[in-house]
Amino acid sequence: MTNSLNKHASKHSQAVVPWMASEEVDTIEAMLRPHWHVLEYGSGGSTVWFARRVKRVTSIEHDRGWVRRAASLPANVDLRLVPPQWKLQRRFGPAEPGQFASYVAAADDIAPQFVLIDGRARVACAQRWAGKAIVVLHDSNRPRYRSLSLQTLRGSLALVRA
């Protein structure tokens, strides 16, 4: 994946890109409209990348350390720290039911046109926004996402159907 990321960065002459394959980034870019409000679950390179392409970005993040490192973001970004209800047993393991309830609901006050799910509680996030916006799930090939109605876009990106 590193080679793909580096190719994308040099292709677009930008240092900050989403942490995904070049063809996945290109697919998302083709879907976006400049006047849109984008919601993303899981912040990172994609946050700044989206901010350069759309009117507004709301990013929901559970990791306090990551939010501290992302202190200087563009003015059109609303980064919201929403930690889990209780401590994670494993940093990257599956969450327990209800552990990310506040995280999933943290953007209920907005009406985004596009939602990228690349953070925690992905099934719950997808179910919350399916039918309300264009919802794209990253790493959709994982077995735990089989309960969702998905249409593969490219690579591990999938459109979530209501």
N, CA, C and O of each residue as an XYZ file, in Angstrom:
648
protein
N       0.820     -1.192      0.000
C       0.000      0.000      0.000
C       0.867      1.259      0.000
O       0.462      2.273     -0.568
N       2.019      1.223      0.606
C       2.879      2.401      0.676
C       3.213      2.925     -0.711
O       3.157      4.132     -0.943
N       3.560      2.033     -1.642
C       3.867      2.475     -2.995
C       2.679      3.175     -3.624
O       2.837      4.207     -4.276
N       1.498      2.624     -3.435
C       0.293      3.225     -3.981
C       0.058      4.608     -3.387
O      -0.330      5.537     -4.095
N       0.294      4.739     -2.090
C       0.116      6.039     -1.448
C       1.128      7.037     -1.977
O       0.778      8.183     -2.261
N       2.368      6.623     -2.113
C       3.396      7.522     -2.622
C       3.114      7.928     -4.059
O       3.322      9.085     -4.423
N       2.645      6.998     -4.882
C       2.296      7.322     -6.262
C       1.196      8.369     -6.292
O       1.245      9.310     -7.084
N       0.200      8.201     -5.420
C      -0.899      9.161     -5.397
C      -0.401     10.536     -4.969
O      -0.791     11.542     -5.561
N       0.445     10.593     -3.963
C       0.959     11.883     -3.487
C       1.729     12.586     -4.590
O       1.546     13.787     -4.792
N       2.588     11.871     -5.312
C       3.354     12.518     -6.367
C       2.469     12.841     -7.563
O       2.680     13.855     -8.228
N       1.496     12.007     -7.844
C       0.573     12.234     -8.956
C      -0.181     13.544     -8.772
O      -0.387     14.283     -9.735
N      -0.590     13.832     -7.556
C      -1.376     15.028     -7.274
C      -0.556     16.150     -6.645
O      -1.106     17.195     -6.298
N       0.740     15.948     -6.496
C       1.649     16.951     -5.922
C       1.162     17.465     -4.575
O       1.223     18.664     -4.307
N       0.684     16.573     -3.738
C       0.213     16.947     -2.407
C       0.788     15.966     -1.395
O       0.835     14.760     -1.633
N       1.221     16.501     -0.272
C       1.815     15.652      0.757
C       0.760     14.943      1.598
O       1.030     13.870      2.137
N      -0.430     15.515      1.721
C      -1.450     14.961      2.599
C      -2.532     14.284      1.759
O      -3.255     14.935      1.004
N      -2.623     12.971      1.909
C      -3.629     12.190      1.187
C      -4.265     11.194      2.147
O      -3.671     10.854      3.170
N      -5.471     10.720      1.824
C      -6.068      9.677      2.658
C      -5.205      8.422      2.665
O      -4.524      8.130      1.683
N      -5.231      7.680      3.766
C      -4.442      6.463      3.907
C      -5.210      5.320      3.254
O      -5.790      4.472      3.931
N      -5.200      5.318      1.932
C      -5.843      4.274      1.146
C      -5.179      4.236     -0.224
O      -4.391      5.118     -0.565
N      -5.499      3.225     -0.995
C      -4.892      3.052     -2.307
C      -5.254      4.207     -3.238
O      -6.321      4.809     -3.116
N      -4.366      4.499     -4.149
C      -4.527      5.598     -5.099
C      -5.853      5.528     -5.853
O      -6.537      6.541     -6.002
N      -6.218      4.341     -6.326
C      -7.463      4.220     -7.090
C      -8.685      4.464     -6.205
O      -9.721      4.910     -6.699
N      -8.581      4.181     -4.917
C      -9.683      4.459     -3.991
C      -9.819      5.963     -3.779
O     -10.930      6.492     -3.755
N      -8.699      6.644     -3.628
C      -8.716      8.107     -3.474
C      -9.319      8.742     -4.718
O     -10.152      9.643     -4.616
N      -8.904      8.280     -5.887
C      -9.437      8.818     -7.143
C     -10.943      8.603     -7.246
O     -11.659      9.476     -7.736
N     -11.428      7.458     -6.794
C     -12.860      7.153     -6.822
C     -13.636      8.126     -5.945
O     -14.669      8.651     -6.360
N     -13.146      8.366     -4.741
C     -13.811      9.314     -3.841
C     -13.776     10.718     -4.435
O     -14.780     11.430     -4.419
N     -12.633     11.107     -4.954
C     -12.502     12.456     -5.518
C     -13.511     12.696     -6.642
O     -14.062     13.792     -6.751
N     -13.756     11.695     -7.468
C     -14.708     11.822     -8.570
C     -16.148     11.977     -8.074
O     -16.990     12.512     -8.794
N     -16.435     11.524     -6.876
C     -17.787     11.594     -6.320
C     -18.096     12.941     -5.674
O     -19.262     13.326     -5.587
N     -17.081     13.659     -5.223
C     -17.269     14.876     -4.426
C     -17.720     16.077     -5.251
O     -17.442     16.169     -6.447
N     -18.419     16.991     -4.589
C     -18.815     18.277     -5.168
C     -18.328     19.371     -4.225
O     -18.413     19.209     -3.008
N     -17.816     20.487     -4.761
C     -17.200     21.534     -3.929
C     -18.126     22.137     -2.867
O     -17.640     22.592     -1.831
N     -19.423     22.155     -3.091
C     -20.359     22.782     -2.146
C     -20.823     21.833     -1.038
O     -21.628     22.227     -0.193
N     -20.337     20.608     -1.027
C     -20.806     19.608     -0.082
C     -20.225     19.757      1.320
O     -19.164     20.344      1.530
N     -20.970     19.200      2.263
C     -20.524     19.001      3.644
C     -20.208     17.510      3.759
O     -21.081     16.667      3.551
N     -18.973     17.195      4.086
C     -18.525     15.806      4.224
C     -18.405     15.453      5.700
O     -17.887     16.235      6.498
N     -18.884     14.283      6.047
C     -18.713     13.719      7.382
C     -17.775     12.535      7.250
O     -17.956     11.685      6.378
N     -16.777     12.479      8.111
C     -15.908     11.302      8.119
C     -15.788     10.772      9.541
O     -15.621     11.526     10.499
N     -15.877      9.463      9.645
C     -15.614      8.781     10.905
C     -14.197      8.246     10.807
O     -13.917      7.354     10.007
N     -13.300      8.795     11.625
C     -11.881      8.460     11.575
C     -11.142      9.563     10.846
O     -11.272      9.702      9.630
N     -10.369     10.347     11.580
C      -9.653     11.474     10.965
C      -8.234     11.067     10.601
O      -7.749     10.011     11.008
N      -7.589     11.914      9.838
C      -6.213     11.655      9.411
C      -5.900     12.479      8.182
O      -6.369     13.610      8.049
N      -5.113     11.919      7.285
C      -4.776     12.612      6.047
C      -6.011     12.964      5.244
O      -6.031     13.976      4.544
N      -7.032     12.145      5.337
C      -8.275     12.408      4.607
C      -8.944     13.697      5.064
O      -9.620     14.350      4.269
N      -8.775     14.073      6.311
C      -9.427     15.273      6.836
C      -8.961     16.514      6.091
O      -9.783     17.297      5.614
N      -7.671     16.695      5.990
C      -7.110     17.847      5.272
C      -7.393     17.714      3.779
O      -7.698     18.703      3.113
N      -7.294     16.519      3.265
C      -7.559     16.270      1.847
C      -8.982     16.687      1.489
O      -9.190     17.388      0.499
N      -9.972     16.259      2.290
C     -11.360     16.669      2.067
C     -11.506     18.184      2.173
O     -12.198     18.800      1.362
N     -10.862     18.784      3.162
C     -10.989     20.232      3.394
C     -10.574     21.047      2.178
O     -11.068     22.156      1.975
N      -9.681     20.513      1.377
C      -9.230     21.204      0.158
C     -10.211     21.045     -0.997
O     -10.072     21.707     -2.025
N     -11.198     20.175     -0.836
C     -12.077     19.845     -1.954
C     -13.548     20.172     -1.738
O     -14.308     20.271     -2.701
N     -13.954     20.341     -0.487
C     -15.370     20.591     -0.202
C     -15.530     21.798      0.718
O     -14.563     22.300      1.291
N     -16.768     22.247      0.843
C     -17.054     23.444      1.646
C     -16.816     23.221      3.136
O     -16.277     24.093      3.818
N     -17.216     22.058      3.641
C     -17.152     21.815      5.089
C     -16.861     20.341      5.364
O     -17.326     19.457      4.645
N     -16.083     20.096      6.420
C     -15.760     18.729      6.840
C     -16.020     18.607      8.341
O     -15.535     19.416      9.133
N     -16.775     17.608      8.715
C     -16.922     17.246     10.123
C     -16.268     15.884     10.284
O     -16.619     14.929      9.591
N     -15.320     15.802     11.198
C     -14.568     14.568     11.406
C     -14.760     14.093     12.840
O     -14.525     14.836     13.792
N     -15.187     12.858     12.976
C     -15.417     12.256     14.290
C     -14.240     11.332     14.597
O     -13.948     10.412     13.833
N     -13.576     11.579     15.707
C     -12.375     10.821     16.076
C     -12.477     10.373     17.530
O     -12.924     11.137     18.385
N     -12.066      9.138     17.812
C     -12.130      8.603     19.180
C     -10.801      8.702     19.922
O     -10.774      8.582     21.147
N      -9.711      8.915     19.212
C      -8.366      8.853     19.787
C      -7.866     10.242     20.204
O      -7.572     11.088     19.360
N      -7.779     10.454     21.503
C      -7.357     11.754     22.056
C      -5.963     12.159     21.562
O      -5.741     13.326     21.240
N      -5.034     11.220     21.499
C      -3.676     11.497     21.028
C      -3.663     11.959     19.582
O      -2.913     12.867     19.222
N      -4.488     11.339     18.754
C      -4.568     11.724     17.348
C      -5.126     13.144     17.221
O      -4.636     13.932     16.411
N      -6.123     13.464     17.997
C      -6.715     14.809     17.953
C      -5.682     15.853     18.379
O      -5.617     16.929     17.785
N      -4.881     15.552     19.392
C      -3.826     16.485     19.818
C      -2.829     16.747     18.695
O      -2.397     17.882     18.498
N      -2.465     15.703     17.962
C      -1.506     15.861     16.858
C      -2.104     16.638     15.687
O      -1.362     17.226     14.900
N      -3.404     16.651     15.561
C      -4.082     17.321     14.447
C      -4.544     18.721     14.841
O      -5.588     19.179     14.377
N      -3.793     19.394     15.676
C      -4.200     20.689     16.233
C      -4.450     21.773     15.190
O      -5.415     22.525     15.326
N      -3.632     21.882     14.170
C      -3.805     22.973     13.201
C      -4.455     22.453     11.920
O      -3.775     22.007     10.997
N      -5.759     22.520     11.887
C      -6.533     22.080     10.733
C      -7.120     23.288     10.019
O      -7.251     24.352     10.623
N      -7.477     23.148      8.747
C      -8.111     24.259      8.030
C      -9.387     24.727      8.732
O     -10.010     23.969      9.474
N      -9.762     25.966      8.493
C     -10.919     26.580      9.161
C     -12.237     25.889      8.829
O     -13.189     25.994      9.602
N     -12.319     25.193      7.712
C     -13.574     24.534      7.335
C     -13.711     23.118      7.909
O     -14.577     22.352      7.486
N     -12.850     22.778      8.873
C     -12.896     21.458      9.513
C     -13.391     21.579     10.949
O     -12.899     22.399     11.724
N     -14.364     20.754     11.285
C     -14.861     20.625     12.655
C     -14.456     19.232     13.138
O     -15.114     18.242     12.817
N     -13.374     19.160     13.907
C     -12.872     17.887     14.428
C     -13.463     17.667     15.815
O     -13.256     18.477     16.718
N     -14.193     16.578     15.981
C     -14.876     16.279     17.241
C     -14.271     15.040     17.897
O     -14.284     13.950     17.326
N     -13.750     15.223     19.085
C     -13.223     14.106     19.865
C     -14.374     13.445     20.612
O     -15.041     14.083     21.427
N     -14.605     12.168     20.331
C     -15.670     11.415     20.992
C     -15.098     10.053     21.400
O     -15.178      9.089     20.639
N     -14.520      9.980     22.607
C     -13.926      8.716     23.057
C     -14.993      7.656     23.322
O     -16.171      7.985     23.460
N     -14.591      6.391     23.393
C     -15.555      5.330     23.685
C     -16.155      5.499     25.077
O     -15.583      6.169     25.938
N     -17.306      4.886     25.280
C     -18.013      4.985     26.562
C     -17.179      4.395     27.701
O     -17.251      4.867     28.836
N     -16.393      3.369     27.398
C     -15.469      2.771     28.358
C     -14.224      2.337     27.611
O     -14.228      2.242     26.384
N     -13.153      2.071     28.358
C     -11.838      1.782     27.786
C     -11.852      0.558     26.865
O     -12.490     -0.455     27.152
N     -11.134      0.687     25.762
C     -10.996     -0.420     24.815
C     -10.121     -1.519     25.406
O      -9.121     -1.235     26.065
N     -10.497     -2.764     25.168
C      -9.671     -3.894     25.604
C      -8.451     -4.036     24.701
O      -7.345     -4.305     25.169
N      -8.669     -3.851     23.395
C      -7.587     -3.887     22.404
C      -7.741     -2.662     21.515
O      -8.847     -2.320     21.098
N      -6.634     -2.013     21.234
C      -6.679     -0.750     20.484
C      -7.383     -0.880     19.136
O      -8.161     -0.001     18.764
N      -7.128     -1.951     18.406
C      -7.707     -2.093     17.076
C      -8.713     -3.236     16.971
O      -9.174     -3.559     15.876
N      -9.049     -3.834     18.081
C     -10.001     -4.936     18.055
C     -11.428     -4.437     17.923
O     -11.686     -3.236     18.013
N     -12.355     -5.365     17.710
C     -13.761     -4.988     17.605
C     -14.265     -4.361     18.909
O     -13.824     -4.720     20.001
N     -15.174     -3.440     18.769
C     -15.769     -2.781     19.935
C     -16.857     -3.670     20.537
O     -17.392     -4.562     19.879
N     -17.161     -3.408     21.775
C     -18.271     -4.088     22.435
C     -19.554     -3.325     22.117
O     -19.497     -2.122     21.861
N     -20.719     -3.999     22.126
C     -21.978     -3.309     21.841
C     -22.173     -2.091     22.756
O     -22.033     -2.194     23.975
N     -22.488     -0.966     22.167
C     -22.743      0.268     22.910
C     -21.516      1.078     23.257
O     -21.638      2.221     23.698
N     -20.342      0.517     23.069
C     -19.103      1.188     23.470
C     -18.872      2.495     22.705
O     -18.240      3.414     23.227
N     -19.377      2.580     21.480
C     -19.182      3.772     20.660
C     -20.504      4.461     20.318
O     -20.609      5.118     19.283
N     -21.500      4.318     21.170
C     -22.813      4.910     20.899
C     -22.727      6.427     20.717
O     -23.343      6.966     19.798
N     -21.990      7.112     21.557
C     -21.853      8.573     21.442
C     -21.079      8.950     20.186
O     -21.393      9.950     19.541
N     -20.084      8.167     19.841
C     -19.274      8.369     18.632
C     -20.160      8.298     17.390
O     -20.090      9.164     16.517
N     -20.987      7.268     17.318
C     -21.877      7.074     16.170
C     -22.849      8.242     16.044
O     -23.131      8.694     14.934
N     -23.362      8.733     17.164
C     -24.369      9.800     17.168
C     -23.780     11.207     17.161
O     -24.530     12.183     17.162
N     -22.476     11.330     17.155
C     -21.819     12.634     17.341
C     -22.069     13.652     16.242
O     -21.789     14.836     16.431
N     -22.585     13.227     15.110
C     -22.832     14.167     14.011
C     -24.315     14.281     13.685
O     -24.679     14.716     12.593
N     -25.162     13.899     14.612
C     -26.604     13.959     14.365
C     -27.121     15.379     14.149
O     -28.251     15.564     13.697
N     -26.312     16.372     14.464
C     -26.718     17.769     14.301
C     -26.395     18.330     12.917
O     -26.649     19.509     12.668
N     -25.845     17.525     12.014
C     -25.500     18.011     10.675
C     -26.241     17.200      9.611
O     -26.816     16.152      9.903
N     -26.218     17.700      8.379
C     -26.852     17.013      7.253
C     -25.848     16.917      6.107
O     -25.936     17.672      5.139
N     -24.896     15.992      6.214
C     -23.869     15.881      5.174
C     -24.430     15.280      3.882
O     -25.435     14.570      3.886
N     -23.753     15.587      2.793
C     -24.104     14.966      1.519
C     -23.296     13.679      1.298
O     -23.715     12.796      0.549
N     -22.139     13.585      1.956
C     -21.217     12.463      1.744
C     -20.653     12.035      3.091
O     -20.268     12.878      3.902
N     -20.603     10.726      3.333
C     -20.063     10.183      4.582
C     -19.013      9.123      4.239
O     -19.298      8.163      3.524
N     -17.801      9.309      4.757
C     -16.755      8.287      4.641
C     -16.604      7.626      6.002
O     -16.379      8.297      7.009
N     -16.729      6.315      6.024
C     -16.594      5.563      7.270
C     -15.276      4.800      7.219
O     -15.118      3.834      6.472
N     -14.336      5.264      8.036
C     -12.998      4.675      8.079
C     -12.472      4.720      9.513
O     -11.268      4.831      9.746
N     -13.401      4.632     10.470
C     -13.037      4.704     11.882
C     -13.605      3.521     12.640
O     -13.570      2.391     12.153
N     -14.125      3.771     13.821
C     -14.661      2.729     14.705
C     -16.156      2.530     14.456
O     -16.802      3.351     13.805
N     -16.690      1.438     14.977
C     -18.128      1.126     14.936
C     -18.702      1.317     13.532
O     -19.739      1.958     13.359
N     -18.028      0.762     12.546
C     -18.375      1.028     11.146
C     -19.776      0.565     10.761
O     -20.470      1.256     10.016
N     -20.195     -0.581     11.253
C     -21.536     -1.060     10.911
C     -22.587     -0.102     11.465
O     -23.514      0.273     10.748
N     -22.459      0.293     12.715
C     -23.424      1.211     13.327
C     -23.422      2.567     12.619
O     -24.482      3.158     12.414
N     -22.247      3.062     12.245
C     -22.163      4.336     11.512
C     -22.856      4.209     10.159
O     -23.611      5.096      9.761
N     -22.603      3.118      9.456
C     -23.210      2.900      8.140
C     -24.727      2.818      8.248
O     -25.442      3.413      7.441
N     -25.217      2.090      9.234
C     -26.661      1.961      9.416
C     -27.304      3.301      9.758
O     -28.438      3.570      9.360
N     -26.589      4.130     10.486
C     -27.132      5.426     10.888
C     -27.316      6.361      9.695
O     -28.279      7.127      9.658
N     -26.399      6.309      8.710
C     -26.406      7.284      7.609
C     -26.921      6.737      6.284
O     -27.218      7.522      5.384
N     -27.038      5.429      6.132
C     -27.527      4.855      4.870
C     -28.909      5.421      4.548
O     -29.800      5.422      5.398
N     -29.077      5.894      3.334
C     -30.348      6.479      2.915
C     -30.466      7.964      3.190
O     -31.398      8.607      2.708
N     -29.532      8.527      3.963
C     -29.560      9.959      4.289
C     -28.490     10.738      3.536
O     -28.585     11.958      3.403
N     -27.473     10.037      3.043
C     -26.348     10.660      2.342
C     -25.683      9.574      1.499
O     -26.034      8.398      1.598
N     -24.731      9.974      0.679
C     -23.887      8.992      0.000
C     -22.931      8.471      1.066
O     -22.173      9.244      1.651
N     -22.964      7.179      1.317
C     -22.144      6.586      2.374
C     -21.150      5.610      1.751
O     -21.531      4.674      1.047
N     -19.864      5.851      2.026
C     -18.794      5.007      1.502
C     -18.036      4.394      2.677
O     -17.641      5.091      3.611
N     -17.843      3.089      2.612
C     -17.142      2.339      3.647
C     -15.772      1.921      3.126
O     -15.667      1.324      2.054
N     -14.723      2.236      3.885
C     -13.372      1.788      3.533
C     -13.094      0.458      4.227
O     -13.630      0.198      5.304
N     -12.269     -0.376      3.625
C     -11.958     -1.718      4.136
C     -13.215     -2.583      4.204
O     -13.394     -3.367      5.136
N     -14.072     -2.429      3.213
C     -15.375     -3.107      3.207
C     -15.280     -4.620      3.032
O     -16.275     -5.325      3.198
N     -14.104     -5.118      2.701
C     -13.930     -6.552      2.482
C     -13.795     -7.353      3.778
O     -13.672     -8.577      3.726
N     -13.816     -6.707      4.912
C     -13.707     -7.422      6.188
C     -14.990     -8.210      6.462
O     -16.086     -7.704      6.220
N     -14.867     -9.435      6.962
C     -16.045    -10.281      7.197
C     -17.116     -9.640      8.083
O     -18.303     -9.890      7.875
N     -16.734     -8.835      9.049
C     -17.731     -8.271      9.972
C     -18.665     -7.256      9.314
O     -19.620     -6.807      9.949
N     -18.413     -6.882      8.053
C     -19.284     -5.922      7.359
C     -20.265     -6.611      6.414
O     -20.983     -5.939      5.674
N     -20.303     -7.926      6.431
C     -21.181     -8.676      5.521
C     -22.664     -8.434      5.779
O     -23.491     -8.685      4.903
N     -23.004     -7.955      6.959
C     -24.412     -7.692      7.271
C     -24.936     -6.446      6.557
O     -26.146     -6.226      6.503
N     -24.037     -5.636      6.012
C     -24.436     -4.412      5.317
C     -24.727     -4.691      3.844
O     -24.163     -5.614      3.257
N     -25.600     -3.896      3.261
C     -25.857     -3.965      1.823
C     -24.823     -3.082      1.137
O     -24.898     -1.856      1.213
N     -23.857     -3.708      0.465
C     -22.721     -2.983     -0.100
C     -22.627     -3.174     -1.605
O     -22.942     -4.240     -2.135
N     -22.188     -2.122     -2.281
C     -21.861     -2.195     -3.701
C     -20.399     -1.793     -3.831
O     -20.043     -0.647     -3.558
N     -19.552     -2.728     -4.245
C     -18.125     -2.438     -4.363
C     -17.894     -1.353     -5.402
O     -18.436     -1.404     -6.506
N     -17.083     -0.373     -5.032
C     -16.727      0.715     -5.944
C     -15.379      0.439     -6.590
O     -15.277      0.311     -7.810
N     -14.349      0.348     -5.764
C     -12.997      0.055     -6.233
C     -12.159     -0.341     -5.032
O     -12.292      0.237     -3.953
N     -11.290     -1.332     -5.224
C     -10.447     -1.776     -4.121
C     -11.313     -2.235     -2.961
O     -12.197     -3.075     -3.130
N     -11.056     -1.680     -1.782
C     -11.846     -2.051     -0.600
C     -12.910     -1.007     -0.272
O     -13.467     -1.015      0.826
N     -13.195     -0.111     -1.213
C     -14.252      0.890     -1.031
C     -15.590      0.328     -1.484
O     -15.673     -0.333     -2.519
N     -16.634      0.589     -0.710
C     -17.974      0.161     -1.105
C     -18.988      1.233     -0.756
O     -18.853      1.948      0.237
N     -19.994      1.326     -1.587
C     -21.132      2.198     -1.345
C     -22.094      1.439     -0.443
O     -22.398      0.276     -0.708
N     -22.573      2.075      0.612
C     -23.512      1.443      1.537
C     -24.925      1.777      1.082
O     -25.275      2.946      0.917
N     -25.719      0.758      0.884
C     -27.116      0.925      0.471
C     -28.030      0.881      1.693
O     -27.729      0.222      2.689
N     -29.137      1.585      1.600
C     -30.114      1.603      2.706
C     -30.847      0.276      2.790
O     -31.705      0.098      3.654
